[in-house]
PDB file of C-alpha atoms and ligand atoms in Angstrom:
ATOM      1  CA  MET A   1      27.624 -13.658  -6.880  1.00 96.00           C
ATOM      2  CA  HIS A   2      26.006 -10.901  -8.963  1.00 97.00           C
ATOM      3  CA  ILE A   3      22.868  -8.929  -8.231  1.00 97.00           C
ATOM      4  CA  LEU A   4      21.136  -7.019 -11.001  1.00 97.00           C
ATOM      5  CA  ILE A   5      19.490  -3.859  -9.805  1.00 97.00           C
ATOM      6  CA  HIS A   6      17.040  -1.548 -11.498  1.00 94.00           C
ATOM      7  CA  ARG A   7      15.539   1.617 -10.098  1.00 91.00           C
ATOM      8  CA  ALA A   8      13.119   3.758 -12.055  1.00 86.00           C
ATOM      9  CA  ASP A   9      14.529   6.868 -10.313  1.00 86.00           C
ATOM     10  CA  GLY A  10      18.082   5.963 -11.382  1.00 86.00           C
ATOM     11  CA  ASP A  11      19.310   6.461  -7.816  1.00 90.00           C
ATOM     12  CA  THR A  12      21.273   3.236  -7.538  1.00 93.00           C
ATOM     13  CA  ASP A  13      24.497   4.396  -5.803  1.00 95.00           C
ATOM     14  CA  PRO A  14      23.209   4.229  -2.208  1.00 96.00           C
ATOM     15  CA  TRP A  15      21.795   0.735  -2.887  1.00 96.00           C
ATOM     16  CA  VAL A  16      25.137  -0.403  -4.278  1.00 96.00           C
ATOM     17  CA  ALA A  17      26.874   1.005  -1.181  1.00 97.00           C
ATOM     18  CA  ASP A  18      24.478  -0.764   1.213  1.00 98.00           C
ATOM     19  CA  PHE A  19      24.926  -4.083  -0.588  1.00 98.00           C
ATOM     20  CA  ALA A  20      28.700  -3.647  -0.459  1.00 97.00           C
ATOM     21  CA  GLU A  21      28.434  -3.392   3.319  1.00 97.00           C
ATOM     22  CA  LEU A  22      25.651  -5.880   4.054  1.00 98.00           C
ATOM     23  CA  LEU A  23      26.385  -8.549   1.432  1.00 98.00           C
ATOM     24  CA  PRO A  24      30.066  -8.027   0.586  1.00 97.00           C
ATOM     25  CA  GLU A  25      30.278 -11.344  -1.261  1.00 96.00           C
ATOM     26  CA  ALA A  26      27.979  -9.918  -3.970  1.00 97.00           C
ATOM     27  CA  GLU A  27      28.750  -7.526  -6.792  1.00 96.00           C
ATOM     28  CA  VAL A  28      25.897  -5.266  -7.830  1.00 96.00           C
ATOM     29  CA  VAL A  29      25.310  -4.768 -11.550  1.00 95.00           C
ATOM     30  CA  VAL A  30      23.194  -1.739 -12.466  1.00 95.00           C
ATOM     31  CA  TRP A  31      20.789  -2.488 -15.309  1.00 94.00           C
ATOM     32  CA  ARG A  32      20.844   0.025 -18.147  1.00 92.00           C
ATOM     33  CA  GLU A  33      18.373   0.046 -20.994  1.00 88.00           C
ATOM     34  CA  GLY A  34      19.938  -1.061 -24.297  1.00 89.00           C
ATOM     35  CA  GLU A  35      23.007  -2.679 -22.692  1.00 89.00           C
ATOM     36  CA  LYS A  36      23.262  -6.425 -22.223  1.00 85.00           C
ATOM     37  CA  ALA A  37      23.945  -6.979 -18.516  1.00 84.00           C
ATOM     38  CA  ARG A  38      26.305  -9.803 -17.471  1.00 91.00           C
ATOM     39  CA  PRO A  39      24.487 -12.933 -16.207  1.00 93.00           C
ATOM     40  CA  CYS A  40      23.301 -12.352 -12.629  1.00 97.00           C
ATOM     41  CA  ASP A  41      22.169 -14.590  -9.785  1.00 98.00           C
ATOM     42  CA  TYR A  42      19.475 -12.355  -8.312  1.00 98.00           C
ATOM     43  CA  ALA A  43      17.584  -9.227  -9.343  1.00 97.00           C
ATOM     44  CA  LEU A  44      16.193  -6.355  -7.333  1.00 97.00           C
ATOM     45  CA  VAL A  45      13.629  -4.221  -9.138  1.00 95.00           C
ATOM     46  CA  TRP A  46      10.949  -1.620  -8.537  1.00 92.00           C
ATOM     47  CA  SER A  47       8.415  -0.967 -11.252  1.00 90.00           C
ATOM     48  CA  PRO A  48      10.734  -2.396 -13.938  1.00 93.00           C
ATOM     49  CA  PRO A  49      10.413  -1.783 -17.688  1.00 94.00           C
ATOM     50  CA  GLN A  50       9.468  -4.594 -20.059  1.00 93.00           C
ATOM     51  CA  ALA A  51      12.983  -4.550 -21.540  1.00 93.00           C
ATOM     52  CA  ILE A  52      14.476  -6.057 -18.373  1.00 93.00           C
ATOM     53  CA  LEU A  53      12.426  -9.261 -18.627  1.00 92.00           C
ATOM     54  CA  ARG A  54      15.027 -11.085 -20.728  1.00 89.00           C
ATOM     55  CA  GLU A  55      17.582 -10.691 -17.940  1.00 91.00           C
ATOM     56  CA  LEU A  56      15.067 -11.711 -15.277  1.00 92.00           C
ATOM     57  CA  SER A  57      14.632 -15.149 -16.823  1.00 91.00           C
ATOM     58  CA  GLU A  58      18.231 -15.983 -15.903  1.00 91.00           C
ATOM     59  CA  VAL A  59      18.166 -15.183 -12.167  1.00 96.00           C
ATOM     60  CA  LYS A  60      17.397 -17.443  -9.193  1.00 97.00           C
ATOM     61  CA  ALA A  61      14.942 -15.001  -7.606  1.00 98.00           C
ATOM     62  CA  ILE A  62      13.517 -11.533  -8.242  1.00 98.00           C
ATOM     63  CA  PHE A  63      13.192  -9.222  -5.241  1.00 97.00           C
ATOM     64  CA  ASN A  64      10.602  -6.461  -5.398  1.00 96.00           C
ATOM     65  CA  ALA A  65      11.748  -3.274  -3.664  1.00 93.00           C
ATOM     66  CA  GLY A  66       8.306  -2.189  -2.446  1.00 88.00           C
ATOM     67  CA  ALA A  67       5.165  -3.360  -0.708  1.00 87.00           C
ATOM     68  CA  GLY A  68       2.947  -3.964  -3.740  1.00 93.00           C
ATOM     69  CA  VAL A  69       3.947  -6.403  -6.462  1.00 95.00           C
ATOM     70  CA  ASP A  70       1.414  -5.339  -9.095  1.00 95.00           C
ATOM     71  CA  ALA A  71       4.061  -3.398 -11.049  1.00 93.00           C
ATOM     72  CA  ILE A  72       5.962  -6.630 -11.652  1.00 95.00           C
ATOM     73  CA  LEU A  73       3.088  -9.122 -11.918  1.00 96.00           C
ATOM     74  CA  LYS A  74       1.519  -6.944 -14.610  1.00 94.00           C
ATOM     75  CA  PHE A  75       3.874  -8.664 -17.084  1.00 95.00           C
ATOM     76  CA  GLY A  76       1.805 -11.831 -16.610  1.00 94.00           C
ATOM     77  CA  ASP A  77       3.077 -14.800 -18.600  1.00 93.00           C
ATOM     78  CA  ALA A  78       6.005 -12.768 -19.927  1.00 94.00           C
ATOM     79  CA  LEU A  79       7.480 -12.916 -16.427  1.00 95.00           C
ATOM     80  CA  PRO A  80       9.523 -16.139 -16.296  1.00 94.00           C
ATOM     81  CA  ALA A  81       7.346 -18.682 -14.475  1.00 94.00           C
ATOM     82  CA  HIS A  82      10.277 -20.616 -12.999  1.00 94.00           C
ATOM     83  CA  VAL A  83      11.756 -17.611 -11.141  1.00 96.00           C
ATOM     84  CA  PRO A  84      10.306 -16.896  -7.686  1.00 97.00           C
ATOM     85  CA  VAL A  85       9.277 -13.311  -6.938  1.00 97.00           C
ATOM     86  CA  VAL A  86       9.934 -12.243  -3.355  1.00 97.00           C
ATOM     87  CA  ARG A  87       8.309  -9.243  -1.717  1.00 95.00           C
ATOM     88  CA  LEU A  88       9.609  -7.190   1.183  1.00 94.00           C
ATOM     89  CA  ASP A  89       8.137  -8.233   4.516  1.00 92.00           C
ATOM     90  CA  ASP A  90       7.481  -4.982   6.305  1.00 93.00           C
ATOM     91  CA  ALA A  91      11.145  -3.830   6.180  1.00 95.00           C
ATOM     92  CA  GLY A  92      10.324  -0.591   7.989  1.00 95.00           C
ATOM     93  CA  MET A  93       7.080   0.065   6.097  1.00 96.00           C
ATOM     94  CA  GLY A  94       4.664  -1.269   8.749  1.00 96.00           C
ATOM     95  CA  VAL A  95       5.386   1.459  11.262  1.00 97.00           C
ATOM     96  CA  GLN A  96       5.001   4.154   8.597  1.00 98.00           C
ATOM     97  CA  MET A  97       1.634   2.752   7.506  1.00 98.00           C
ATOM     98  CA  ALA A  98       0.573   2.623  11.142  1.00 98.00           C
ATOM     99  CA  GLU A  99       1.575   6.281  11.652  1.00 98.00           C
ATOM    100  CA  TYR A 100      -0.186   7.424   8.491  1.00 98.00           C
ATOM    101  CA  VAL A 101      -3.448   5.563   9.075  1.00 99.00           C
ATOM    102  CA  THR A 102      -3.601   6.333  12.810  1.00 99.00           C
ATOM    103  CA  HIS A 103      -3.117  10.006  12.035  1.00 98.00           C
ATOM    104  CA  ALA A 104      -5.874   9.983   9.417  1.00 99.00           C
ATOM    105  CA  VAL A 105      -8.334   8.096  11.660  1.00 99.00           C
ATOM    106  CA  LEU A 106      -7.706  10.382  14.641  1.00 99.00           C
ATOM    107  CA  ARG A 107      -7.944  13.451  12.426  1.00 98.00           C
ATOM    108  CA  TYR A 108     -11.463  12.423  11.389  1.00 98.00           C
ATOM    109  CA  PHE A 109     -12.498  11.199  14.821  1.00 98.00           C
ATOM    110  CA  ARG A 110     -11.368  14.423  16.532  1.00 98.00           C
ATOM    111  CA  ARG A 111     -12.820  16.447  13.622  1.00 98.00           C
ATOM    112  CA  PHE A 112      -9.536  18.167  12.824  1.00 98.00           C
ATOM    113  CA  ASP A 113     -10.530  18.212   9.147  1.00 98.00           C
ATOM    114  CA  GLU A 114     -13.545  20.339  10.074  1.00 98.00           C
ATOM    115  CA  TYR A 115     -11.564  22.503  12.510  1.00 98.00           C
ATOM    116  CA  GLU A 116      -8.991  23.144   9.760  1.00 97.00           C
ATOM    117  CA  ALA A 117     -11.819  24.341   7.471  1.00 97.00           C
ATOM    118  CA  GLN A 118     -13.293  26.452  10.278  1.00 98.00           C
ATOM    119  CA  ALA A 119      -9.925  28.013  11.049  1.00 98.00           C
ATOM    120  CA  ARG A 120      -9.478  28.966   7.394  1.00 97.00           C
ATOM    121  CA  ALA A 121     -12.875  30.688   7.589  1.00 98.00           C
ATOM    122  CA  GLY A 122     -11.962  32.401  10.883  1.00 98.00           C
ATOM    123  CA  GLN A 123     -14.582  30.475  12.882  1.00 98.00           C
ATOM    124  CA  TRP A 124     -14.214  29.588  16.584  1.00 98.00           C
ATOM    125  CA  ARG A 125     -16.880  26.922  17.154  1.00 98.00           C
ATOM    126  CA  PRO A 126     -16.588  23.718  19.192  1.00 98.00           C
ATOM    127  CA  LEU A 127     -18.272  20.781  17.417  1.00 98.00           C
ATOM    128  CA  PRO A 128     -19.985  17.826  19.114  1.00 98.00           C
ATOM    129  CA  THR A 129     -17.569  14.947  19.677  1.00 98.00           C
ATOM    130  CA  HIS A 130     -17.972  11.680  17.774  1.00 98.00           C
ATOM    131  CA  ARG A 131     -18.703   8.593  19.839  1.00 98.00           C
ATOM    132  CA  LYS A 132     -16.113   5.844  19.649  1.00 98.00           C
ATOM    133  CA  GLU A 133     -18.756   3.153  19.336  1.00 97.00           C
ATOM    134  CA  ASP A 134     -20.007   4.903  16.167  1.00 97.00           C
ATOM    135  CA  PHE A 135     -16.512   5.052  14.711  1.00 98.00           C
ATOM    136  CA  SER A 136     -15.695   1.528  13.652  1.00 98.00           C
ATOM    137  CA  VAL A 137     -12.497   1.234  11.642  1.00 99.00           C
ATOM    138  CA  GLY A 138     -12.286  -1.538   9.056  1.00 99.00           C
ATOM    139  CA  VAL A 139      -9.044  -2.570   7.416  1.00 98.00           C
ATOM    140  CA  LEU A 140      -9.723  -4.074   4.005  1.00 98.00           C
ATOM    141  CA  GLY A 141      -6.724  -6.335   3.432  1.00 98.00           C
ATOM    142  CA  ALA A 142      -5.710  -7.476   6.884  1.00 97.00           C
ATOM    143  CA  GLY A 143      -2.334  -8.947   5.871  1.00 93.00           C
ATOM    144  CA  VAL A 144       1.082  -8.202   7.397  1.00 91.00           C
ATOM    145  CA  LEU A 145       0.827  -4.420   7.006  1.00 95.00           C
ATOM    146  CA  GLY A 146      -2.920  -4.357   7.708  1.00 97.00           C
ATOM    147  CA  GLY A 147      -2.343  -6.299  10.924  1.00 97.00           C
ATOM    148  CA  ARG A 148       0.311  -3.782  11.950  1.00 97.00           C
ATOM    149  CA  VAL A 149      -2.155  -0.911  11.403  1.00 98.00           C
ATOM    150  CA  LEU A 150      -4.862  -2.661  13.439  1.00 98.00           C
ATOM    151  CA  GLU A 151      -2.374  -3.210  16.264  1.00 98.00           C
ATOM    152  CA  ALA A 152      -1.482   0.497  16.260  1.00 98.00           C
ATOM    153  CA  LEU A 153      -5.172   1.482  16.430  1.00 98.00           C
ATOM    154  CA  ALA A 154      -6.001  -0.927  19.259  1.00 98.00           C
ATOM    155  CA  PRO A 155      -5.126   1.363  22.230  1.00 98.00           C
ATOM    156  CA  PHE A 156      -7.629   4.018  21.099  1.00 98.00           C
ATOM    157  CA  GLY A 157     -10.658   1.785  21.645  1.00 98.00           C
ATOM    158  CA  PHE A 158     -12.363   2.045  18.241  1.00 98.00           C
ATOM    159  CA  PRO A 159     -14.383  -1.028  17.235  1.00 98.00           C
ATOM    160  CA  LEU A 160     -11.900  -2.720  14.884  1.00 99.00           C
ATOM    161  CA  ARG A 161     -12.746  -4.885  11.894  1.00 98.00           C
ATOM    162  CA  GLY A 162     -10.571  -6.657   9.381  1.00 98.00           C
ATOM    163  CA  TRP A 163     -11.305  -8.284   6.059  1.00 98.00           C
ATOM    164  CA  SER A 164      -9.018 -10.751   4.321  1.00 97.00           C
ATOM    165  CA  ARG A 165      -9.466 -13.163   1.431  1.00 95.00           C
ATOM    166  CA  THR A 166      -8.950 -16.151   3.690  1.00 95.00           C
ATOM    167  CA  ARG A 167     -10.086 -16.289   7.303  1.00 95.00           C
ATOM    168  CA  LYS A 168      -7.779 -14.727   9.940  1.00 96.00           C
ATOM    169  CA  GLN A 169      -7.999 -14.441  13.681  1.00 97.00           C
ATOM    170  CA  LEU A 170      -6.688 -11.198  15.105  1.00 97.00           C
ATOM    171  CA  ALA A 171      -7.010 -10.408  18.798  1.00 97.00           C
ATOM    172  CA  GLY A 172      -9.500  -7.611  19.445  1.00 98.00           C
ATOM    173  CA  VAL A 173     -10.564  -7.431  15.798  1.00 98.00           C
ATOM    174  CA  GLU A 174     -13.838  -8.626  14.309  1.00 98.00           C
ATOM    175  CA  CYS A 175     -12.641 -10.620  11.323  1.00 98.00           C
ATOM    176  CA  PHE A 176     -14.447 -11.162   8.021  1.00 98.00           C
ATOM    177  CA  SER A 177     -13.311 -13.075   4.983  1.00 98.00           C
ATOM    178  CA  GLY A 178     -14.117 -14.053   1.444  1.00 96.00           C
ATOM    179  CA  ALA A 179     -16.608 -12.584  -0.983  1.00 94.00           C
ATOM    180  CA  ASP A 180     -19.480 -13.501   1.377  1.00 94.00           C
ATOM    181  CA  GLY A 181     -17.939 -11.650   4.305  1.00 98.00           C
ATOM    182  CA  LEU A 182     -17.226  -8.478   2.345  1.00 98.00           C
ATOM    183  CA  ASP A 183     -20.731  -6.995   2.408  1.00 98.00           C
ATOM    184  CA  ALA A 184     -21.142  -7.592   6.149  1.00 98.00           C
ATOM    185  CA  PHE A 185     -17.697  -6.070   6.716  1.00 98.00           C
ATOM    186  CA  LEU A 186     -18.534  -2.929   4.721  1.00 98.00           C
ATOM    187  CA  ARG A 187     -22.016  -2.535   6.227  1.00 98.00           C
ATOM    188  CA  GLY A 188     -20.599  -2.164   9.742  1.00 98.00           C
ATOM    189  CA  THR A 189     -17.584   0.012   8.860  1.00 98.00           C
ATOM    190  CA  ARG A 190     -17.438   3.789   9.347  1.00 98.00           C
ATOM    191  CA  VAL A 191     -13.795   4.367   8.432  1.00 99.00           C
ATOM    192  CA  LEU A 192     -12.639   2.144   5.605  1.00 99.00           C
ATOM    193  CA  VAL A 193      -8.874   1.686   5.290  1.00 99.00           C
ATOM    194  CA  CYS A 194      -7.961   0.135   1.947  1.00 98.00           C
ATOM    195  CA  MET A 195      -4.778  -1.939   2.162  1.00 98.00           C
ATOM    196  CA  LEU A 196      -5.555  -4.528  -0.502  1.00 98.00           C
ATOM    197  CA  PRO A 197      -3.086  -5.821  -3.062  1.00 97.00           C
ATOM    198  CA  LEU A 198      -4.083  -4.794  -6.581  1.00 97.00           C
ATOM    199  CA  THR A 199      -5.252  -7.878  -8.481  1.00 96.00           C
ATOM    200  CA  PRO A 200      -7.867  -8.419 -11.210  1.00 94.00           C
ATOM    201  CA  ASP A 201     -10.337  -9.214  -8.373  1.00 94.00           C
ATOM    202  CA  THR A 202      -9.706  -5.990  -6.474  1.00 97.00           C
ATOM    203  CA  HIS A 203      -9.452  -3.607  -9.435  1.00 97.00           C
ATOM    204  CA  ASN A 204     -12.298  -1.024  -9.135  1.00 98.00           C
ATOM    205  CA  LEU A 205     -13.630  -2.929  -6.125  1.00 98.00           C
ATOM    206  CA  LEU A 206     -14.563   0.274  -4.307  1.00 98.00           C
ATOM    207  CA  ASP A 207     -17.285   1.470  -6.631  1.00 98.00           C
ATOM    208  CA  ARG A 208     -20.508   3.296  -5.904  1.00 98.00           C
ATOM    209  CA  ALA A 209     -22.326   0.160  -4.632  1.00 98.00           C
ATOM    210  CA  LYS A 210     -19.549  -0.918  -2.258  1.00 98.00           C
ATOM    211  CA  LEU A 211     -18.826   2.580  -0.940  1.00 98.00           C
ATOM    212  CA  SER A 212     -22.562   3.165  -0.431  1.00 98.00           C
ATOM    213  CA  SER A 213     -22.817   0.132   1.793  1.00 98.00           C
ATOM    214  CA  LEU A 214     -20.537   1.706   4.425  1.00 98.00           C
ATOM    215  CA  LEU A 215     -22.139   3.263   7.509  1.00 98.00           C
ATOM    216  CA  PRO A 216     -23.559   6.783   6.959  1.00 98.00           C
ATOM    217  CA  SER A 217     -21.000   9.627   6.906  1.00 98.00           C
ATOM    218  CA  ALA A 218     -18.213   7.175   6.245  1.00 98.00           C
ATOM    219  CA  TYR A 219     -14.580   7.956   5.558  1.00 98.00           C
ATOM    220  CA  LEU A 220     -12.157   6.327   3.147  1.00 99.00           C
ATOM    221  CA  ILE A 221      -8.410   6.079   3.680  1.00 99.00           C
ATOM    222  CA  ASN A 222      -6.638   4.564   0.683  1.00 98.00           C
ATOM    223  CA  VAL A 223      -3.010   3.530   1.116  1.00 98.00           C
ATOM    224  CA  ALA A 224      -3.099   0.648  -1.377  1.00 98.00           C
ATOM    225  CA  ARG A 225      -3.554   1.496  -5.061  1.00 98.00           C
ATOM    226  CA  GLY A 226      -5.586   4.147  -6.818  1.00 98.00           C
ATOM    227  CA  ALA A 227      -7.107   1.556  -9.150  1.00 98.00           C
ATOM    228  CA  HIS A 228      -9.052   0.014  -6.250  1.00 98.00           C
ATOM    229  CA  VAL A 229     -11.336   3.044  -6.239  1.00 98.00           C
ATOM    230  CA  ALA A 230     -13.793   4.112  -8.927  1.00 98.00           C
ATOM    231  CA  GLU A 231     -12.784   7.774  -8.665  1.00 98.00           C
ATOM    232  CA  PRO A 232     -15.922   9.388 -10.222  1.00 98.00           C
ATOM    233  CA  ASP A 233     -18.116   7.314  -7.852  1.00 98.00           C
ATOM    234  CA  LEU A 234     -16.126   8.452  -4.834  1.00 98.00           C
ATOM    235  CA  LEU A 235     -16.409  12.078  -5.896  1.00 98.00           C
ATOM    236  CA  THR A 236     -20.193  11.795  -6.363  1.00 98.00           C
ATOM    237  CA  LEU A 237     -20.618  10.201  -2.932  1.00 98.00           C
ATOM    238  CA  ILE A 238     -18.462  12.862  -1.287  1.00 98.00           C
ATOM    239  CA  LYS A 239     -20.317  15.694  -2.956  1.00 98.00           C
ATOM    240  CA  SER A 240     -23.647  14.218  -1.808  1.00 98.00           C
ATOM    241  CA  GLY A 241     -22.337  13.880   1.773  1.00 97.00           C
ATOM    242  CA  ARG A 242     -22.776  10.078   1.758  1.00 98.00           C
ATOM    243  CA  ILE A 243     -19.012   9.860   2.268  1.00 98.00           C
ATOM    244  CA  ALA A 244     -17.804  12.505   4.714  1.00 98.00           C
ATOM    245  CA  GLY A 245     -14.172  12.570   3.621  1.00 98.00           C
ATOM    246  CA  ALA A 246     -11.327  10.677   2.014  1.00 99.00           C
ATOM    247  CA  THR A 247      -7.582  10.587   2.542  1.00 99.00           C
ATOM    248  CA  LEU A 248      -5.898   9.295  -0.576  1.00 99.00           C
ATOM    249  CA  ASP A 249      -2.207   8.485  -0.727  1.00 98.00           C
ATOM    250  CA  VAL A 250      -2.532   6.604  -4.005  1.00 98.00           C
ATOM    251  CA  LEU A 251      -4.259   7.643  -7.199  1.00 98.00           C
ATOM    252  CA  ARG A 252      -5.043   6.001 -10.490  1.00 97.00           C
ATOM    253  CA  ASN A 253      -2.655   8.377 -12.273  1.00 97.00           C
ATOM    254  CA  GLU A 254       0.364   9.517 -10.308  1.00 97.00           C
ATOM    255  CA  PRO A 255       1.270  12.338 -10.110  1.00 97.00           C
ATOM    256  CA  LEU A 256      -2.402  13.332 -10.015  1.00 98.00           C
ATOM    257  CA  PRO A 257      -2.998  15.556 -13.101  1.00 98.00           C
ATOM    258  CA  MET A 258      -3.554  19.213 -12.199  1.00 98.00           C
ATOM    259  CA  GLN A 259      -6.996  19.278 -13.849  1.00 98.00           C
ATOM    260  CA  HIS A 260      -8.254  16.334 -11.743  1.00 98.00           C
ATOM    261  CA  PRO A 261     -11.365  17.322  -9.728  1.00 98.00           C
ATOM    262  CA  PHE A 262      -9.957  15.750  -6.524  1.00 98.00           C
ATOM    263  CA  TRP A 263      -7.631  18.763  -6.174  1.00 98.00           C
ATOM    264  CA  GLN A 264     -10.655  21.057  -5.843  1.00 98.00           C
ATOM    265  CA  GLU A 265     -12.603  18.938  -3.335  1.00 98.00           C
ATOM    266  CA  PRO A 266     -11.955  20.158   0.227  1.00 97.00           C
ATOM    267  CA  ARG A 267     -13.131  16.876   1.778  1.00 98.00           C
ATOM    268  CA  ILE A 268     -10.418  14.976  -0.046  1.00 98.00           C
ATOM    269  CA  THR A 269      -6.935  15.035   1.457  1.00 98.00           C
ATOM    270  CA  LEU A 270      -4.182  14.061  -0.965  1.00 98.00           C
ATOM    271  CA  THR A 271      -0.635  12.912  -0.272  1.00 98.00           C
ATOM    272  CA  PRO A 272       1.898  11.872  -2.956  1.00 98.00           C
ATOM    273  CA  HIS A 273       2.244   8.097  -2.328  1.00 97.00           C
ATOM    274  CA  ILE A 274       4.291   8.529   0.828  1.00 97.00           C
ATOM    275  CA  SER A 275       2.349   6.480   3.383  1.00 98.00           C
ATOM    276  CA  ALA A 276       5.170   3.908   3.529  1.00 97.00           C
ATOM    277  CA  LEU A 277       8.412   4.648   1.739  1.00 95.00           C
ATOM    278  CA  THR A 278      10.879   1.863   1.110  1.00 94.00           C
ATOM    279  CA  VAL A 279      13.535   2.025   3.835  1.00 96.00           C
ATOM    280  CA  ARG A 280      16.651   1.236   1.819  1.00 96.00           C
ATOM    281  CA  ARG A 281      18.893  -0.090   4.541  1.00 97.00           C
ATOM    282  CA  ASP A 282      16.247  -2.302   6.170  1.00 97.00           C
ATOM    283  CA  SER A 283      15.302  -3.587   2.724  1.00 97.00           C
ATOM    284  CA  VAL A 284      18.879  -4.399   1.714  1.00 98.00           C
ATOM    285  CA  ALA A 285      19.471  -6.112   5.082  1.00 98.00           C
ATOM    286  CA  GLN A 286      16.347  -8.223   4.581  1.00 97.00           C
ATOM    287  CA  ILE A 287      17.202  -9.113   0.974  1.00 98.00           C
ATOM    288  CA  ALA A 288      20.808  -9.961   1.925  1.00 98.00           C
ATOM    289  CA  GLU A 289      19.500 -12.332   4.602  1.00 98.00           C
ATOM    290  CA  LYS A 290      17.076 -13.947   2.152  1.00 98.00           C
ATOM    291  CA  ILE A 291      19.809 -14.393  -0.458  1.00 98.00           C
ATOM    292  CA  ARG A 292      21.982 -16.126   2.139  1.00 98.00           C
ATOM    293  CA  ARG A 293      19.106 -18.434   3.011  1.00 98.00           C
ATOM    294  CA  LEU A 294      18.381 -19.214  -0.642  1.00 98.00           C
ATOM    295  CA  GLU A 295      22.064 -19.932  -1.253  1.00 97.00           C
ATOM    296  CA  ALA A 296      21.944 -22.344   1.710  1.00 98.00           C
ATOM    297  CA  GLY A 297      18.859 -24.055   0.254  1.00 97.00           C
ATOM    298  CA  LEU A 298      16.596 -22.702   3.013  1.00 98.00           C
ATOM    299  CA  PRO A 299      13.051 -21.368   2.547  1.00 97.00           C
ATOM    300  CA  VAL A 300      12.395 -17.607   2.625  1.00 97.00           C
ATOM    301  CA  ALA A 301       9.343 -15.636   3.686  1.00 95.00           C
ATOM    302  CA  GLY A 302       7.497 -13.347   1.306  1.00 94.00           C
ATOM    303  CA  LEU A 303       7.245 -15.582  -1.769  1.00 96.00           C
ATOM    304  CA  VAL A 304       4.630 -14.120  -4.075  1.00 97.00           C
ATOM    305  CA  ASN A 305       1.810 -16.381  -5.168  1.00 95.00           C
ATOM    306  CA  ARG A 306       1.233 -15.396  -8.791  1.00 94.00           C
ATOM    307  CA  GLN A 307      -2.243 -16.925  -8.931  1.00 92.00           C
ATOM    308  CA  GLN A 308      -3.388 -14.846  -5.964  1.00 93.00           C
ATOM    309  CA  GLY A 309      -1.513 -11.821  -7.225  1.00 93.00           C
ATOM    310  CA  TYR A 310       0.344 -11.037  -3.980  1.00 93.00           C
TER     311      TYR A 310
HETATM  312  C1  OXD B 401       4.216   0.448  -2.768  1.00 65.48           C
HETATM  313  C2  OXD B 401       5.437   0.988  -2.181  1.00 65.48           C
HETATM  314  O1  OXD B 401       4.094  -0.767  -2.972  1.00 65.48           O
HETATM  315  O2  OXD B 401       5.601   2.224  -2.239  1.00 65.48           O
HETATM  316  O3  OXD B 401       3.319   1.232  -3.068  1.00 65.48           O
HETATM  317  O4  OXD B 401       6.245   0.229  -1.648  1.00 65.48           O
END
């Protein structure tokens, strides 16, 4: 069996080594631009270039080495329709998302962002505490990873809300769904955590109107994709105080250009797309297991629905 692998960072050796250990029956073929790769049974890609598409039409399944599949679905009809695309199910990313989001929520709730600013200005001044009942946290995109984040937040006692495209029931979480449920979800949310997949429906979803419908002095935590947020609208709302702060792990252009105004805005906290890094070994173990199941004619979890876009 042959597995074609492509990594934009070129760092394929550790992946090859993990496959050798966890799926010894397979030989890994590293894809190189301009070279015709030998026919392969499966492919593992992350943010692949257009030039690899020819090879992808010959495999039995394409595995995406990350949480979001937008960087592969962007090829649209050029992506062979008969080849299933399989995403990673958590594979060590859920706990990282939970750590990141919990940290950001607690930082705002306990006003560490303001204490950091005070400390820089040499000010020693206790601030009034926020009330938990005024600090509802809403996860927009309550899927596998969103559910994991809500679970991690549960012990702190914030009112929890979740929005998903189709109705979900999550213990201890007020659930909203569909286009009709979105406005009600936003209207009662103080801290909005964006965990949506990027699809044509969610592109620019968080514009001035949507962000303005959050509770007063709201916060935004974006760990999904930069293109969900209309960046100039967010900046305007932050400058006016309508939005009290934002923690952004994902930006429309990454790395964020040095001249971008977000760098200068103290109420925006930026991190370089690190909220949940792909854990190589867990990912290879999961993919190896799925390949074994596919070879045995068994179903696998994580099949991407191209119509839905995730
Ligand atoms: C992602 C990832 O999808 O880093 O953003 O896995």
